[in-house]
PDB file of C-alpha atoms and ligand atoms in Angstrom:
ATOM      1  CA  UNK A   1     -35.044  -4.026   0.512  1.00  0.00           C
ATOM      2  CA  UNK A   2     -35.244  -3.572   4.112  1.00  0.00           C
ATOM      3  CA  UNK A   3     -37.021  -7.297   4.866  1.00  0.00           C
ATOM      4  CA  UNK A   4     -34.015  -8.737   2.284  1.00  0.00           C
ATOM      5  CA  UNK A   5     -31.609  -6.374   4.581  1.00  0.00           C
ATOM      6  CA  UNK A   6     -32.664  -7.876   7.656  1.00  0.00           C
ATOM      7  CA  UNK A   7     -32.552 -11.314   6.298  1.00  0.00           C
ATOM      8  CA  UNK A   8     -28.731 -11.063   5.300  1.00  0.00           C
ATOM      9  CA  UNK A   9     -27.582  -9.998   8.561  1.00  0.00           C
ATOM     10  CA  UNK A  10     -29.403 -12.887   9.895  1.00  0.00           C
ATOM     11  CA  UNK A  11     -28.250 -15.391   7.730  1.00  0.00           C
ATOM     12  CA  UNK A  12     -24.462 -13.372   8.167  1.00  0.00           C
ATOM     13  CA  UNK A  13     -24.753 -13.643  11.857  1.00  0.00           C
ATOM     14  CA  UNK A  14     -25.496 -17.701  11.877  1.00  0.00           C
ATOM     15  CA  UNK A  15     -22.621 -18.038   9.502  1.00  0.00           C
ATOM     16  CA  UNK A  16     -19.644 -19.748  10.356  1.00  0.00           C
ATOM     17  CA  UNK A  17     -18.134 -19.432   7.420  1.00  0.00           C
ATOM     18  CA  UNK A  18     -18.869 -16.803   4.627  1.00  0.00           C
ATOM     19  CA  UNK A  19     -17.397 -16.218   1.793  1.00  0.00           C
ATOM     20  CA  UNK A  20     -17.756 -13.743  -1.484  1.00  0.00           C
ATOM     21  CA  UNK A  21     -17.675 -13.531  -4.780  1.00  0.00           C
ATOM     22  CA  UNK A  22     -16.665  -9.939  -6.634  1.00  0.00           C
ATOM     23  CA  UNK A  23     -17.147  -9.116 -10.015  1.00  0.00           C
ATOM     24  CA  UNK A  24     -16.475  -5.697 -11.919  1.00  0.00           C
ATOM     25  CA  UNK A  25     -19.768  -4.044 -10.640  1.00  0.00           C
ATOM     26  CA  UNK A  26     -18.229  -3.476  -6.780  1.00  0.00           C
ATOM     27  CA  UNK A  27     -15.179  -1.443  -8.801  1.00  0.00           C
ATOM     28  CA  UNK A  28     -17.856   0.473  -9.920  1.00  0.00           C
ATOM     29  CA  UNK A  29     -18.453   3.104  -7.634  1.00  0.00           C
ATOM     30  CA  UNK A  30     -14.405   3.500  -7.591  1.00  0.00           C
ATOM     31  CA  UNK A  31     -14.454   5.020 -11.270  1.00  0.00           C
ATOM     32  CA  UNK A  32     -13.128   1.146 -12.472  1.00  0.00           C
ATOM     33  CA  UNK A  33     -16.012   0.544 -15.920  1.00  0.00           C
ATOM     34  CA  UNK A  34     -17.549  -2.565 -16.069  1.00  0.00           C
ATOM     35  CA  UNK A  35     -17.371  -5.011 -18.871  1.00  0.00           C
ATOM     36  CA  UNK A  36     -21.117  -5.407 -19.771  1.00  0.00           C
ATOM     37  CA  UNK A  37     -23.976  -3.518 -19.482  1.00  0.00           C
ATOM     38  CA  UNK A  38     -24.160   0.609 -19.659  1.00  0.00           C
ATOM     39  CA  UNK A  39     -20.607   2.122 -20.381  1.00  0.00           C
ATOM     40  CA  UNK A  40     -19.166  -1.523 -20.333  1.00  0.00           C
ATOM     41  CA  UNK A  41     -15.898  -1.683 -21.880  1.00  0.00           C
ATOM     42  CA  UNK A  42     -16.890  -4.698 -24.246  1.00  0.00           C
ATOM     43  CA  UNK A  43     -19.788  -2.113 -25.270  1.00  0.00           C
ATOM     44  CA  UNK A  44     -16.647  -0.245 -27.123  1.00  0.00           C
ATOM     45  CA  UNK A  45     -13.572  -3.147 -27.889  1.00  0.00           C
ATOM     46  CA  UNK A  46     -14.168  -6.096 -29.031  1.00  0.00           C
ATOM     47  CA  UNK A  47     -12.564  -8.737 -26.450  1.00  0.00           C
ATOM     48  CA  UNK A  48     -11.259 -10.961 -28.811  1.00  0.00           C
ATOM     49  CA  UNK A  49      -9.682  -8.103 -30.399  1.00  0.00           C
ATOM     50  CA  UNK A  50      -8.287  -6.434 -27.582  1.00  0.00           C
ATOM     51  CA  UNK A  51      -8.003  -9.341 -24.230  1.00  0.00           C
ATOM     52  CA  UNK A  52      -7.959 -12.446 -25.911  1.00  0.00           C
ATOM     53  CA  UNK A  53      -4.241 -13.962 -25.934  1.00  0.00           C
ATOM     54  CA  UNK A  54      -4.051 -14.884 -29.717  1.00  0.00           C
ATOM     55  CA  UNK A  55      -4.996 -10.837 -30.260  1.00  0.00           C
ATOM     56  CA  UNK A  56      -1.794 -10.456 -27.890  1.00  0.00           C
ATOM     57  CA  UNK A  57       0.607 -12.271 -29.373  1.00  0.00           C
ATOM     58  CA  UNK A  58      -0.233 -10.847 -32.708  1.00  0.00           C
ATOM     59  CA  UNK A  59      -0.297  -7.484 -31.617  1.00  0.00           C
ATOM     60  CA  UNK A  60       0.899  -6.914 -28.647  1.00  0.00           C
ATOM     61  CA  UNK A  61       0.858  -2.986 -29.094  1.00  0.00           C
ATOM     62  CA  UNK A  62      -2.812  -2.870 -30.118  1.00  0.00           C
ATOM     63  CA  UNK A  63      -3.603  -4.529 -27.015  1.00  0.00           C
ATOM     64  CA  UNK A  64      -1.272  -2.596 -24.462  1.00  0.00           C
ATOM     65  CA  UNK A  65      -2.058   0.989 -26.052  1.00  0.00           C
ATOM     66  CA  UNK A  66      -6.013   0.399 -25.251  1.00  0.00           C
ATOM     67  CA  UNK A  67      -5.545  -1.799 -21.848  1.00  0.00           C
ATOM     68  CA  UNK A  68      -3.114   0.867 -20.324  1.00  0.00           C
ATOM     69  CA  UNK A  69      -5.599   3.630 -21.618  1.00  0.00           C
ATOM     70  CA  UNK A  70      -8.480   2.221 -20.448  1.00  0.00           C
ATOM     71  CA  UNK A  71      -7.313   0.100 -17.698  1.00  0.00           C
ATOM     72  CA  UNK A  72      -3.952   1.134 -16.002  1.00  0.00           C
ATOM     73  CA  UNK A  73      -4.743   4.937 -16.053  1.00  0.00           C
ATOM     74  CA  UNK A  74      -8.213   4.451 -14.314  1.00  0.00           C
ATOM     75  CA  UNK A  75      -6.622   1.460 -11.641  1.00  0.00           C
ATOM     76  CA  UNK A  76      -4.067   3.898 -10.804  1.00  0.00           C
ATOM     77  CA  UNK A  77      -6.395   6.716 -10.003  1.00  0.00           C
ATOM     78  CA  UNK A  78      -9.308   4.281  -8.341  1.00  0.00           C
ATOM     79  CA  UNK A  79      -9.914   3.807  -4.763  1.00  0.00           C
ATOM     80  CA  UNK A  80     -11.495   1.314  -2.409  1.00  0.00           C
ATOM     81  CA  UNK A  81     -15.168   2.180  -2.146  1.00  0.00           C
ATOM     82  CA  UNK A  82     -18.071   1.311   0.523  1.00  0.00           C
ATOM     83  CA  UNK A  83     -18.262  -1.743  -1.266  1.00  0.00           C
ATOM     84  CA  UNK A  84     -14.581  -3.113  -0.437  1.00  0.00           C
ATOM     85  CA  UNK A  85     -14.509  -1.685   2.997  1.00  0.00           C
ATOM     86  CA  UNK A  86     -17.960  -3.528   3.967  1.00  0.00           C
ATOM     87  CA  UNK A  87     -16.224  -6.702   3.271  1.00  0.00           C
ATOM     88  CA  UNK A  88     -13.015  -5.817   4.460  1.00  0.00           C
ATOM     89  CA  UNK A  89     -15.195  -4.754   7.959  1.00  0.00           C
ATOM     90  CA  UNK A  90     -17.174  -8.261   7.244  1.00  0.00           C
ATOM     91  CA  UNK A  91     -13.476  -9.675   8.021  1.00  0.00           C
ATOM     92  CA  UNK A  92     -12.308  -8.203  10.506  1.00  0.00           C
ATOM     93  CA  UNK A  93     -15.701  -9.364  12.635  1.00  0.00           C
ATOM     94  CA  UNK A  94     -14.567 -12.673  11.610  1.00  0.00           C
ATOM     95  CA  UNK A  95     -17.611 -13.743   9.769  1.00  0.00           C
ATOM     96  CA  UNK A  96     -16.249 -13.393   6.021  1.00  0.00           C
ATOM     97  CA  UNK A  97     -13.213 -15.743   5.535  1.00  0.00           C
ATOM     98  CA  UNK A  98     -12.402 -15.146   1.836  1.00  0.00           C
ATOM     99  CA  UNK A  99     -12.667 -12.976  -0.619  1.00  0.00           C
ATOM    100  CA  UNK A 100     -12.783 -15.243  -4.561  1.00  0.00           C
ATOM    101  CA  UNK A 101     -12.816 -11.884  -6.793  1.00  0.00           C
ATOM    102  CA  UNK A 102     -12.589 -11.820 -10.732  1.00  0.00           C
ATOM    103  CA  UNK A 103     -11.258  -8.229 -10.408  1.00  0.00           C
ATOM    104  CA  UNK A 104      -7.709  -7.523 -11.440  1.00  0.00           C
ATOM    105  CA  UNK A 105      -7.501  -3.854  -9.483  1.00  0.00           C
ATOM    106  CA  UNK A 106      -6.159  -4.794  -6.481  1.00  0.00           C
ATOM    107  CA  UNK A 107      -8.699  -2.900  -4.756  1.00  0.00           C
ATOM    108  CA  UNK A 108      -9.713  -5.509  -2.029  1.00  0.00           C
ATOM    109  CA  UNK A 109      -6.350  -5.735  -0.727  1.00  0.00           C
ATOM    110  CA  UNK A 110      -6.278  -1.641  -0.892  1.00  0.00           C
ATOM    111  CA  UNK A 111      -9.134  -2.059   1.458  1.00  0.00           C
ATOM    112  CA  UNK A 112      -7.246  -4.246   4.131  1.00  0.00           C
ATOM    113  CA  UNK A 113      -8.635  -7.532   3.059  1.00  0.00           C
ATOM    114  CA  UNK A 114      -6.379 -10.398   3.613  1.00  0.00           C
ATOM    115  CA  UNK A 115      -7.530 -13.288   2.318  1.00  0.00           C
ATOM    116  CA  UNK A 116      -8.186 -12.528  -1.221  1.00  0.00           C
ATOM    117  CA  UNK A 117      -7.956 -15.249  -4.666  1.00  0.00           C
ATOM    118  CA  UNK A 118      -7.525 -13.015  -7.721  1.00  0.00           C
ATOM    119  CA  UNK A 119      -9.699 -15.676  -9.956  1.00  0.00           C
ATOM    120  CA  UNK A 120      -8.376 -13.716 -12.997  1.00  0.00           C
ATOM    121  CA  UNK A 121      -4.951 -12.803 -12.290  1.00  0.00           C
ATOM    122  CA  UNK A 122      -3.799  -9.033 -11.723  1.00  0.00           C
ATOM    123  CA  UNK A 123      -2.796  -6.024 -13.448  1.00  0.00           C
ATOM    124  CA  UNK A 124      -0.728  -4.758 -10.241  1.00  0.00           C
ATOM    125  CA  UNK A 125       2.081  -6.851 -12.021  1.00  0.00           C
ATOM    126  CA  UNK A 126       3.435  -7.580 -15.387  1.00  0.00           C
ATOM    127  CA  UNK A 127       4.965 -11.070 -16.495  1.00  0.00           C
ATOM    128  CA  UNK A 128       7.549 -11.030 -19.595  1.00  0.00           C
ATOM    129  CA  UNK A 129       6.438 -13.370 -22.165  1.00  0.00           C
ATOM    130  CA  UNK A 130      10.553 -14.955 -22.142  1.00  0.00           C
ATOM    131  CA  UNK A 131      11.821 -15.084 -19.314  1.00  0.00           C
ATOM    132  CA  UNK A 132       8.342 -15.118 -16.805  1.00  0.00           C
ATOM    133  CA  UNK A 133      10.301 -11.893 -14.732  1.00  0.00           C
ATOM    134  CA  UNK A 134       7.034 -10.301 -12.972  1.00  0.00           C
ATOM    135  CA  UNK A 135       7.425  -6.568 -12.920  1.00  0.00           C
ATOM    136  CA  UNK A 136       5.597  -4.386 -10.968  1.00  0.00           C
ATOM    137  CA  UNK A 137       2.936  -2.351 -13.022  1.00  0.00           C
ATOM    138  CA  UNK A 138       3.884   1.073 -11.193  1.00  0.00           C
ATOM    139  CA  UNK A 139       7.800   0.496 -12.333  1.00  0.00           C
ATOM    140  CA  UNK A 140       6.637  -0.099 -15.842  1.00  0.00           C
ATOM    141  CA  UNK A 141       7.415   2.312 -18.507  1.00  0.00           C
ATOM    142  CA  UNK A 142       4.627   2.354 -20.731  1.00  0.00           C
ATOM    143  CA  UNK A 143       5.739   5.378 -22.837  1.00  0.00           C
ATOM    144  CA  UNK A 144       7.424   2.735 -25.107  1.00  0.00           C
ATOM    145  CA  UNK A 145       4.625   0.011 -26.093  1.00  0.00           C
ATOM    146  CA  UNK A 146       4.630  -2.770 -25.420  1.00  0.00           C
ATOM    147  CA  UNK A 147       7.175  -2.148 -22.707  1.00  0.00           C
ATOM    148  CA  UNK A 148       9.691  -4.629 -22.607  1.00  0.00           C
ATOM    149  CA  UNK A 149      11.556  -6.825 -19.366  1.00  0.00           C
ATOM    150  CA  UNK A 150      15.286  -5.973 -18.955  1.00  0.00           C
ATOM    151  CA  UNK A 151      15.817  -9.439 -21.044  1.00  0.00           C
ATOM    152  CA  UNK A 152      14.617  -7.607 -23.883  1.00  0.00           C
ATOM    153  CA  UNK A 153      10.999  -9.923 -23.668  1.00  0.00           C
ATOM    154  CA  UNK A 154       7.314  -8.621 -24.149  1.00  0.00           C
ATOM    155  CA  UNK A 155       5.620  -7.790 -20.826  1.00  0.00           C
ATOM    156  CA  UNK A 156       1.946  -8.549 -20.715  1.00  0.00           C
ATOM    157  CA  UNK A 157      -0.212  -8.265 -17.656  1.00  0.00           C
ATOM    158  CA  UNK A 158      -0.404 -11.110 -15.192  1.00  0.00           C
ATOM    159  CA  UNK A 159      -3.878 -11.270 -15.846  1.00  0.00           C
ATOM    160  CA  UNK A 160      -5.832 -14.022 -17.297  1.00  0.00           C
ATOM    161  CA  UNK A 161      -6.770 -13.083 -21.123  1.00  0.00           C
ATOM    162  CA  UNK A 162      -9.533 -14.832 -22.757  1.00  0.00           C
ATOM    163  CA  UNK A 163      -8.130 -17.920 -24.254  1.00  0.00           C
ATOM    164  CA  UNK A 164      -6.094 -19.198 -21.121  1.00  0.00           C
ATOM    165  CA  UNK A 165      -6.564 -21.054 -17.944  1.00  0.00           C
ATOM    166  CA  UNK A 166      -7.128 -19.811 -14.573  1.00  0.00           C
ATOM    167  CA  UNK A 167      -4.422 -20.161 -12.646  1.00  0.00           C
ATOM    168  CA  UNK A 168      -4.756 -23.984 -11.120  1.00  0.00           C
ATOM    169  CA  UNK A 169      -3.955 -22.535  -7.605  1.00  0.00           C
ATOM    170  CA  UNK A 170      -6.763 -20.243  -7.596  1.00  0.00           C
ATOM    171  CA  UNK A 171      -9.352 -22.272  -9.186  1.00  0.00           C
ATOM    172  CA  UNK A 172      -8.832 -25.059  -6.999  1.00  0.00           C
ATOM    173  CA  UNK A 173      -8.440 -23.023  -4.325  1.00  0.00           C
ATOM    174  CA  UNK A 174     -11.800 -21.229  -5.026  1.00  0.00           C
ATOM    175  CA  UNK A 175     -13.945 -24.334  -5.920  1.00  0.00           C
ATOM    176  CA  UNK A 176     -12.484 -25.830  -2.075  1.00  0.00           C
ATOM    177  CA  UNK A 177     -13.938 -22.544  -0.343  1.00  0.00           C
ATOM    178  CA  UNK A 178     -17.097 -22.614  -2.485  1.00  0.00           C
ATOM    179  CA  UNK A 179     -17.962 -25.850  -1.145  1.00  0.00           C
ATOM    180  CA  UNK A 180     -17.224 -25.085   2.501  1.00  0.00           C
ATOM    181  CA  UNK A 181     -18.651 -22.095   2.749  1.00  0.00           C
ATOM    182  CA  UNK A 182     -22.399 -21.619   4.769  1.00  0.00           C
ATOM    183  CA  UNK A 183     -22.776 -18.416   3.123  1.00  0.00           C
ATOM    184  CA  UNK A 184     -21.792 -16.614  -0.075  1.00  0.00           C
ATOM    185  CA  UNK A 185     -22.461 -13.255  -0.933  1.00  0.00           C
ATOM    186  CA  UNK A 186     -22.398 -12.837  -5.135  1.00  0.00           C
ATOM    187  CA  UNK A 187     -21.214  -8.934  -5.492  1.00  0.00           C
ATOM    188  CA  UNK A 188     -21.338  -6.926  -8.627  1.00  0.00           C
ATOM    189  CA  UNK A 189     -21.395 -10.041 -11.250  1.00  0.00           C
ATOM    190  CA  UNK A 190     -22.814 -10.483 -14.713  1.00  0.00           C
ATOM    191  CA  UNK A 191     -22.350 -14.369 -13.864  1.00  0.00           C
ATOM    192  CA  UNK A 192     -22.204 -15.822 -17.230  1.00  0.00           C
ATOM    193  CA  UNK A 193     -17.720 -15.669 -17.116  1.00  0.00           C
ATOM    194  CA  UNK A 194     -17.219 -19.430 -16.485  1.00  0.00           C
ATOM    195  CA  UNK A 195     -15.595 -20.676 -14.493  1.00  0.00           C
ATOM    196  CA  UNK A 196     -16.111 -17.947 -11.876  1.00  0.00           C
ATOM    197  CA  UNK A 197     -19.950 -17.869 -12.421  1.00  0.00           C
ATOM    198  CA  UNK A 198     -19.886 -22.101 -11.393  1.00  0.00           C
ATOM    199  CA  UNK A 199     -18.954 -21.110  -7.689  1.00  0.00           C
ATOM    200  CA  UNK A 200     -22.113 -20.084  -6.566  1.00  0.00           C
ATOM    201  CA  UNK A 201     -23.785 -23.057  -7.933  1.00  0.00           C
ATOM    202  CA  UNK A 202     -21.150 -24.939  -5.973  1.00  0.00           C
ATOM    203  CA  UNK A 203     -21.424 -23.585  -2.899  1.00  0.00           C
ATOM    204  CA  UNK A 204     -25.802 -23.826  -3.384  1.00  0.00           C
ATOM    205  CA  UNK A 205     -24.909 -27.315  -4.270  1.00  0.00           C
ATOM    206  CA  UNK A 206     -22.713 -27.727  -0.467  1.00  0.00           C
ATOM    207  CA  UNK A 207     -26.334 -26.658   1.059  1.00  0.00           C
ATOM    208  CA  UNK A 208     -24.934 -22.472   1.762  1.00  0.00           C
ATOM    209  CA  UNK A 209     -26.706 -19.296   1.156  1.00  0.00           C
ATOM    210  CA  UNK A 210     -26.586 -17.729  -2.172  1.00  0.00           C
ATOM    211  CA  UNK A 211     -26.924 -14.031  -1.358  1.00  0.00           C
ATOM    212  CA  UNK A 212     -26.904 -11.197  -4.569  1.00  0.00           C
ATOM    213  CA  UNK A 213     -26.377  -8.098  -4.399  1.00  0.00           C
ATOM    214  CA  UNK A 214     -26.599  -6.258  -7.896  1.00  0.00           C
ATOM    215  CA  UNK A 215     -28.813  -3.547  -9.395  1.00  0.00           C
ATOM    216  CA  UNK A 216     -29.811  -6.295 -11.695  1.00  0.00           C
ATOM    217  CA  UNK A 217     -31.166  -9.693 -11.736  1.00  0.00           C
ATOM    218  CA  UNK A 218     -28.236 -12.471 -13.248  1.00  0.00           C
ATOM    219  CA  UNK A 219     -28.362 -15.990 -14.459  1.00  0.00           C
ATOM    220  CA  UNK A 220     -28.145 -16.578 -10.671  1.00  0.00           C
ATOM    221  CA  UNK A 221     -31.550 -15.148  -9.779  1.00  0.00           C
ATOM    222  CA  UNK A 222     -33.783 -17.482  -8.980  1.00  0.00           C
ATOM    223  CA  UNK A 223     -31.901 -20.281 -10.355  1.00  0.00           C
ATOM    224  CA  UNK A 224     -29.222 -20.554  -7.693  1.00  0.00           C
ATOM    225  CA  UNK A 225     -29.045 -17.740  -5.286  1.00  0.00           C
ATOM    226  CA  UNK A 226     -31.424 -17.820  -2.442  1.00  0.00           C
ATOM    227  CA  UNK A 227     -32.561 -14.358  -2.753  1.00  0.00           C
ATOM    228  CA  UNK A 228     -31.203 -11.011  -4.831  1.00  0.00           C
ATOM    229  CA  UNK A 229     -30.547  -7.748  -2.995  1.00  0.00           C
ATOM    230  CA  UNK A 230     -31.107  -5.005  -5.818  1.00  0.00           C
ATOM    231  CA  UNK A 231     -28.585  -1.838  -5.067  1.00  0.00           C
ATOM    232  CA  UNK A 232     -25.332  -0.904  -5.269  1.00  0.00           C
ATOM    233  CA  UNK A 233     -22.369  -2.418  -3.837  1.00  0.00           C
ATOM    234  CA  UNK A 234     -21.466   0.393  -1.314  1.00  0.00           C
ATOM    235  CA  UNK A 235     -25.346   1.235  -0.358  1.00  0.00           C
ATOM    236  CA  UNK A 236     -26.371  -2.117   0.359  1.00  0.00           C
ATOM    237  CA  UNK A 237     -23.104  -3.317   2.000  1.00  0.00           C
ATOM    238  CA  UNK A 238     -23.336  -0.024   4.090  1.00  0.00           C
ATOM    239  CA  UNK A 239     -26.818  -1.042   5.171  1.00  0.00           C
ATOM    240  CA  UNK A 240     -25.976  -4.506   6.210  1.00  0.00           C
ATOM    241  CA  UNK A 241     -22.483  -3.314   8.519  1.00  0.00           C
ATOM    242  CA  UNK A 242     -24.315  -0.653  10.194  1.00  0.00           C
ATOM    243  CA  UNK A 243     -27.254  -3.482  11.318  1.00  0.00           C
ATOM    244  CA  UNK A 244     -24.181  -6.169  12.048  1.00  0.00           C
ATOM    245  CA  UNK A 245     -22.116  -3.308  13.879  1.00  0.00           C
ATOM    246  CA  UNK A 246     -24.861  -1.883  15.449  1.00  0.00           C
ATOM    247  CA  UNK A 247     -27.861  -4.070  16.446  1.00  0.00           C
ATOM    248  CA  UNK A 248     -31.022  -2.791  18.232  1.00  0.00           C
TER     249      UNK A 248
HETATM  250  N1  APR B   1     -22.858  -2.438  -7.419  1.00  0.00           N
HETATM  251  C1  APR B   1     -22.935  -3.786  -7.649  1.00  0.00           C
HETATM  252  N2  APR B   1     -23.115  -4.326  -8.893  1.00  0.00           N
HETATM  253  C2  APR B   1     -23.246  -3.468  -9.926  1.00  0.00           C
HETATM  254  C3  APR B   1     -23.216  -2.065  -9.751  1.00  0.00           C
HETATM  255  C4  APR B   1     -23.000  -1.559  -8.426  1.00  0.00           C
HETATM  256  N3  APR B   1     -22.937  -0.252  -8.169  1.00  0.00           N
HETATM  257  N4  APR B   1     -23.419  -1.478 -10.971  1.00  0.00           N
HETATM  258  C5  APR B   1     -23.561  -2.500 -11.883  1.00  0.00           C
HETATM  259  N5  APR B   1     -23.450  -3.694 -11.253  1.00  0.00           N
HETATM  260  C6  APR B   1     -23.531  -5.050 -11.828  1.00  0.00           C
HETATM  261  C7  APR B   1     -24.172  -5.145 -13.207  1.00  0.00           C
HETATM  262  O1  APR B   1     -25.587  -5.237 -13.103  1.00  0.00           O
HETATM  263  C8  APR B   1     -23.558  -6.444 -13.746  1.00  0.00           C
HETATM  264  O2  APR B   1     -24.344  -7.564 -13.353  1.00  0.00           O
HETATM  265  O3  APR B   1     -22.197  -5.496 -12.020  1.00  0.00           O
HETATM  266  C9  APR B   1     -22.191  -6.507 -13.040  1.00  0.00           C
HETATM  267  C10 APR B   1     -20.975  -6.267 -13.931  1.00  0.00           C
HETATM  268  O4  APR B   1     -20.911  -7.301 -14.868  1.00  0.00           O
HETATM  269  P1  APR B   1     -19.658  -7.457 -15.864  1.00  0.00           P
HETATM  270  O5  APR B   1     -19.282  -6.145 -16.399  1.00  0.00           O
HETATM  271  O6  APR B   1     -20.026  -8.547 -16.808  1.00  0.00           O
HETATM  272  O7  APR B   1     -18.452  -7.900 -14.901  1.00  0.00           O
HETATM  273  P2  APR B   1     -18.031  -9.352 -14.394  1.00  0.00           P
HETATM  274  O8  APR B   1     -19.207 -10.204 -14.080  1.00  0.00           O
HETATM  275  O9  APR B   1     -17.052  -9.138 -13.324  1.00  0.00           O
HETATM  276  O10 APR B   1     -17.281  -9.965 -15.686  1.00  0.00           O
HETATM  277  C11 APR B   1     -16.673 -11.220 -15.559  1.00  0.00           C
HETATM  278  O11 APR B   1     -15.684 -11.035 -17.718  1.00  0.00           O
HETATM  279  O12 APR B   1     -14.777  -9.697 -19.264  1.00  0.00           O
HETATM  280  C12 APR B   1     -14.480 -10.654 -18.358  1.00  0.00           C
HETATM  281  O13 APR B   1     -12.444 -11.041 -17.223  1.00  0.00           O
HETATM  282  C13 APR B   1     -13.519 -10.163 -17.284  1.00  0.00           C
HETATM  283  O14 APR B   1     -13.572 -10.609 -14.894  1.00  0.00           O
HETATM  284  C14 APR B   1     -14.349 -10.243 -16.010  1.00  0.00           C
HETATM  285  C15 APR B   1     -15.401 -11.282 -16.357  1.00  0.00           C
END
């Protein structure tokens, strides 16, 4: 790991315009579960049963009793972790310039980071289903389910639920700073979510440096990412701001 260490501050260093890419795995270490993989939520729902819009709209209770158990009560409770800070760090040296994340837990902005795309939305607000009112998720009473807007309509997170679009401002957004970006670090993703898992390959495509960092080899490894640092999100990114902040 060290000679892979060394090679991402380099390649961080040179850059002149880095970007990254989250996924559920840098929540991780802040208590958030993954969706795949060990302890993955998808391990015990079924998405289309439980975050797929048609399962909404026909039950809309179903799908708010297990998101706020397993989703609100452990976003509330989670904080940023090594992970988050590195980047947020990464930032304020001026070498990372966005942050495209498929996370809904707010947790990069938590950290300080400024310029952040929420690829899939967020669960730090709700959206009624009538009137499009966004409420924030803290004001919500969810001792009723599924809570309901002061119009009387359905709130449902602003997230994006399998079955719908990304939101056009972030994916176009996203697939502009993919292909300008020199460097993009890949944190924390299953890659195989499309069309989140496509912005690696277009920023590979735009001639930058594809740089994992996962416990676990992807799709990406080998395929489209120039190299794969296997660790965890707070270890490795630890590693890499400690030889960036202090060289020699
Ligand atoms: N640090 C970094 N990565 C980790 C860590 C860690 N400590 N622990 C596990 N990982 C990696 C896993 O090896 C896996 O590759 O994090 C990844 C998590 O993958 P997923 O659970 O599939 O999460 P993600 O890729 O973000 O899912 C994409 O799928 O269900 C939808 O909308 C949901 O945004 C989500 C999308």
């Amino acid at each position: 790991m060290d000679t892979l260490i060394a090679r991402a501050v380099t390649d961080l260093k040179n850059a002149r315009n880095a970007v990254a890419l989250t996924g559920a795995g840098i929540s991780i270490e802040s208590g958030i579960p993954p969706f795949r993989g060990k302890g993955g939520l998808w391990e015990r729902f079924d998405p289309m049963e439980i975050a797929h819009i048609d399962a909404f709209v026909a039950d809309p209770e179903l799908v708010w009793r297990v998101l706020v158990k397993e989703l609100k009560e452990v976003i509330d409770r989670a904080l940023p972790n090594d992970g988050h800070k590195g980047l947020e760090r990464l930032g304020r040296m001026g070498i990372l310039k966005t942050v495209i994340t498929q996370n809904v837990d707010g947790l990069h902005q938590a950290a300080g980071s400024t310029d952040v795309i929420e690829f899939h939305g967020t669960f730090a607000w709700q959206r009624c289903t009538e009137c499009e009112t966004r409420v924030p998720t803290r004001d919500v009473d969810a001792s009723v389910l599924p809570p309901r807007c002061s119009c009387g309509g359905i709130l449902r997170p602003d997230a994006v639920l399998f079955g719908e679009m990304i939101p056009p401002e972030a994916l176009w957004r996203s697939q502009e700073v993919a292909a300008r970006c020199d460097v993009m670090l890949v944190i924390g993703t299953s890659a195989v979510v499309q069309p989140a898992a496509s912005m690696p390959i277009i920023a590979r495509q735009s001639g930058a440096r594809v740089i994992e960092i996962n416990p676990e080899p992807t799709p990406l490894t080998g395929a489209v990412s120039s190299y794969l640092i296997r660790g965890g999100a707070g270890e490795v990114m630890n590693r890499i701001m400690a030889a960036l902040e202090h060289p020699g």
